[in-house]
Short mmCIF file of C-alpha atoms in Angstrom, two decimals:
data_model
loop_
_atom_site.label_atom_id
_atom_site.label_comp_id
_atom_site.label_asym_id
_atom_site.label_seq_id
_atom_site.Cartn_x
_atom_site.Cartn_y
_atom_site.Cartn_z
CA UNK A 1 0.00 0.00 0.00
CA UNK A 2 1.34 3.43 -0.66
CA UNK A 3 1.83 6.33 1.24
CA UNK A 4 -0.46 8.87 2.43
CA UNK A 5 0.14 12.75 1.89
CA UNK A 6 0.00 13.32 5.21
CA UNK A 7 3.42 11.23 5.82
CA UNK A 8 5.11 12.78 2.38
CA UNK A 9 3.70 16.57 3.36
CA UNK A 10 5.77 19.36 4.87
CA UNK A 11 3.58 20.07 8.00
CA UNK A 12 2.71 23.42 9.83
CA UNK A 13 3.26 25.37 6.31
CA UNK A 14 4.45 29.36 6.47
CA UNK A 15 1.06 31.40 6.94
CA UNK A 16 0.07 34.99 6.41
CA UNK A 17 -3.11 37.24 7.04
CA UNK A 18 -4.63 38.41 3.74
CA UNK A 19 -2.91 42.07 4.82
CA UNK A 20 0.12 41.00 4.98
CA UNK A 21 2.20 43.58 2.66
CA UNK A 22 4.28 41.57 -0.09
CA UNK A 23 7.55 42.69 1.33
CA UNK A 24 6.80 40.62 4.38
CA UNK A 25 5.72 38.12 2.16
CA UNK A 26 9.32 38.33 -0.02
CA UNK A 27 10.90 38.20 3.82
CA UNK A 28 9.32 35.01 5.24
CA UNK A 29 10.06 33.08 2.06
CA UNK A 30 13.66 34.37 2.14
CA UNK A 31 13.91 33.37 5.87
CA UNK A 32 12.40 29.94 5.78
CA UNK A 33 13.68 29.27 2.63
CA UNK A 34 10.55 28.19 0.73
CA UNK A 35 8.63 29.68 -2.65
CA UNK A 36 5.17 29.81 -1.23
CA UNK A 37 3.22 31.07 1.96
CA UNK A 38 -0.30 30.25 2.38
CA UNK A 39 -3.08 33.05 2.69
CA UNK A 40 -5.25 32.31 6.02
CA UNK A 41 -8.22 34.09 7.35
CA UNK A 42 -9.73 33.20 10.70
CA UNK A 43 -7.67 29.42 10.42
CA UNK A 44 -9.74 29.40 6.74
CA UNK A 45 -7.36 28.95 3.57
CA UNK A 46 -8.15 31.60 1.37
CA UNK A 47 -4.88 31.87 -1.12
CA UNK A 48 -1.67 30.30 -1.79
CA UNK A 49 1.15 33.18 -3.14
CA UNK A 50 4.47 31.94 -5.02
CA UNK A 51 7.81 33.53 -5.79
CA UNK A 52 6.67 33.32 -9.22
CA UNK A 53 3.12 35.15 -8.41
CA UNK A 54 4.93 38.25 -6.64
CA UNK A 55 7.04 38.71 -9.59
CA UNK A 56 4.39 38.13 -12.45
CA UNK A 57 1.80 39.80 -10.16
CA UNK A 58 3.49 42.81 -8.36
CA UNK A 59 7.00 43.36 -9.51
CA UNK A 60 6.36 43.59 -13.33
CA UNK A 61 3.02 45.34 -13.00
CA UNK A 62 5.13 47.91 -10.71
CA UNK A 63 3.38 47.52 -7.56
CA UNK A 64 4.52 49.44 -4.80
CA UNK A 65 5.73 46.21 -2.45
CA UNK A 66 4.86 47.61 0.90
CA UNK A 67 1.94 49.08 -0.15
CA UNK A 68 0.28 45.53 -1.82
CA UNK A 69 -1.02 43.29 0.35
CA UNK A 70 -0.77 39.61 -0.49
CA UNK A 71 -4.34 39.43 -1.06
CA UNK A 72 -4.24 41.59 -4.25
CA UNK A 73 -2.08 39.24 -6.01
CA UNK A 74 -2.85 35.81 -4.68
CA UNK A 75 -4.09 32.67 -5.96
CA UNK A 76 -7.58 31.80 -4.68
CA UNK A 77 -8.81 28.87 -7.06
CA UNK A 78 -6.18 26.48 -5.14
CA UNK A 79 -6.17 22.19 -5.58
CA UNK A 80 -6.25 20.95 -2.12
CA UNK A 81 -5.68 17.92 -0.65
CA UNK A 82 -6.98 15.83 2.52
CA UNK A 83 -3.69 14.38 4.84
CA UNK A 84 -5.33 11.02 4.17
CA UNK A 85 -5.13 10.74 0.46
CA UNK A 86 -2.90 8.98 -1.24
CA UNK A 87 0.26 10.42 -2.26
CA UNK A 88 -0.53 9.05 -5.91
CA UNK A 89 -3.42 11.17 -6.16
CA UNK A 90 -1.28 14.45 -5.05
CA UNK A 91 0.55 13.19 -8.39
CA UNK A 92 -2.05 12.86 -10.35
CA UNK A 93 -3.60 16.36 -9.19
CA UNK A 94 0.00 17.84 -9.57
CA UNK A 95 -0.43 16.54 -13.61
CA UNK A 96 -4.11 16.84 -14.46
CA UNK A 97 -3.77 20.97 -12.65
CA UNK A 98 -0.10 21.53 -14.00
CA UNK A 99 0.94 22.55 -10.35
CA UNK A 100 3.83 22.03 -8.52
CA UNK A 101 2.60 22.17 -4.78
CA UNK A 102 -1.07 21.53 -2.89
CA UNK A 103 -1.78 22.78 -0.03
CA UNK A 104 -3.20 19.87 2.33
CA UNK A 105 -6.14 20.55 4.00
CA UNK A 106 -8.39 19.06 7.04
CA UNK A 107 -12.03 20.42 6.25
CA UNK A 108 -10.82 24.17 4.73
CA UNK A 109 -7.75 24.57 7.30
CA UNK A 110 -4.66 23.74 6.49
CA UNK A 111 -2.39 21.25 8.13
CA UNK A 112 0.65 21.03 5.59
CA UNK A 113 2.05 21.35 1.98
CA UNK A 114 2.94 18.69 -0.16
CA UNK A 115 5.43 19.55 -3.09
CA UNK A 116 6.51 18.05 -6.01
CA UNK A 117 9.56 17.41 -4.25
CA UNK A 118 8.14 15.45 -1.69
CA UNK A 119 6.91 13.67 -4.07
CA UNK A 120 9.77 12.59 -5.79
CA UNK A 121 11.73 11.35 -2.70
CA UNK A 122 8.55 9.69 -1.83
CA UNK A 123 8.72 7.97 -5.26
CA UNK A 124 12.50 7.78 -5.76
CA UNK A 125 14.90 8.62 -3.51
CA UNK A 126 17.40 8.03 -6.34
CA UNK A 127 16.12 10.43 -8.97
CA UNK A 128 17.63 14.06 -10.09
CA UNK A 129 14.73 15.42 -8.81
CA UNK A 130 14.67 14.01 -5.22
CA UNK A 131 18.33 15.13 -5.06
CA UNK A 132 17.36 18.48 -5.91
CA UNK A 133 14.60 18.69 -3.49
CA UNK A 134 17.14 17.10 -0.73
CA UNK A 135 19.37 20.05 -0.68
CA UNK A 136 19.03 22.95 1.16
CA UNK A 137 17.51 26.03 -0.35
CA UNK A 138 19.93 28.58 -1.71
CA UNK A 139 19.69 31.75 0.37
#
């Protein structure tokens, strides 16, 4: 039997209000080290930002980063997971959505993160990928 995403996930994911200005955003992600921070509201997922959404979203429009709040520019049409899926089905998810992380989810708050990385060491602790994904983020 395979594993669960629960056992795969990254748990207790990076979380921000929806006020939260984008430079604090750009300063967690730095700190911890990760490309995305979830968007909660009263324990309630309500986005999911990326590296790649504060770029696309606020540095090339010419947004004024302390000014923005992370709520302007985040995604809110997000592919969750429950912990007690398969990790297969986080695959297939990952595939059918063209995503490369899902925030897991117990009812509509969330519990963890699950990342293509994860994945791959879940999968195949031999591949390029799973190498990749082993190291520690550049900083």
């Amino acid at each position: 039997m395979g594993q669960k995403v629960n056992e795969v996930m990254t748990p207790a994911p990076v979380a921000v209000s929806p006020d939260t200005s984008l430079v604090e955003v750009g300063d967690l992600m730095r700190r911890h080290g990760i490309g995305d921070v979830l968007v909660v509201h009263e324990g309630r997922l309500r986005g999911l930002v990326t590296d790649r959404d504060i770029v696309v979203r606020a540095v090339a429009e010419h947004r004024d980063m302390s000014r923005t709040a992370v709520a302007e520019i985040c995604s809110t049409n997000m592919i969750t997971i429950a912990p007690g899926a398969d990790a297969e089905e986080a695959v297939r998810l990952m595939r059918a959505h063209t995503v490369r992380r899902l925030p897991v989810v117990d009812g509509d708050r969330p519990i963890g993160m699950v990342s293509i990385g994860d994945l791959a060491v879940q999968r195949d602790e031999r591949s390029a990928l799973a190498d990749i994904s082993a190291e520690p983020p550049n900083t």
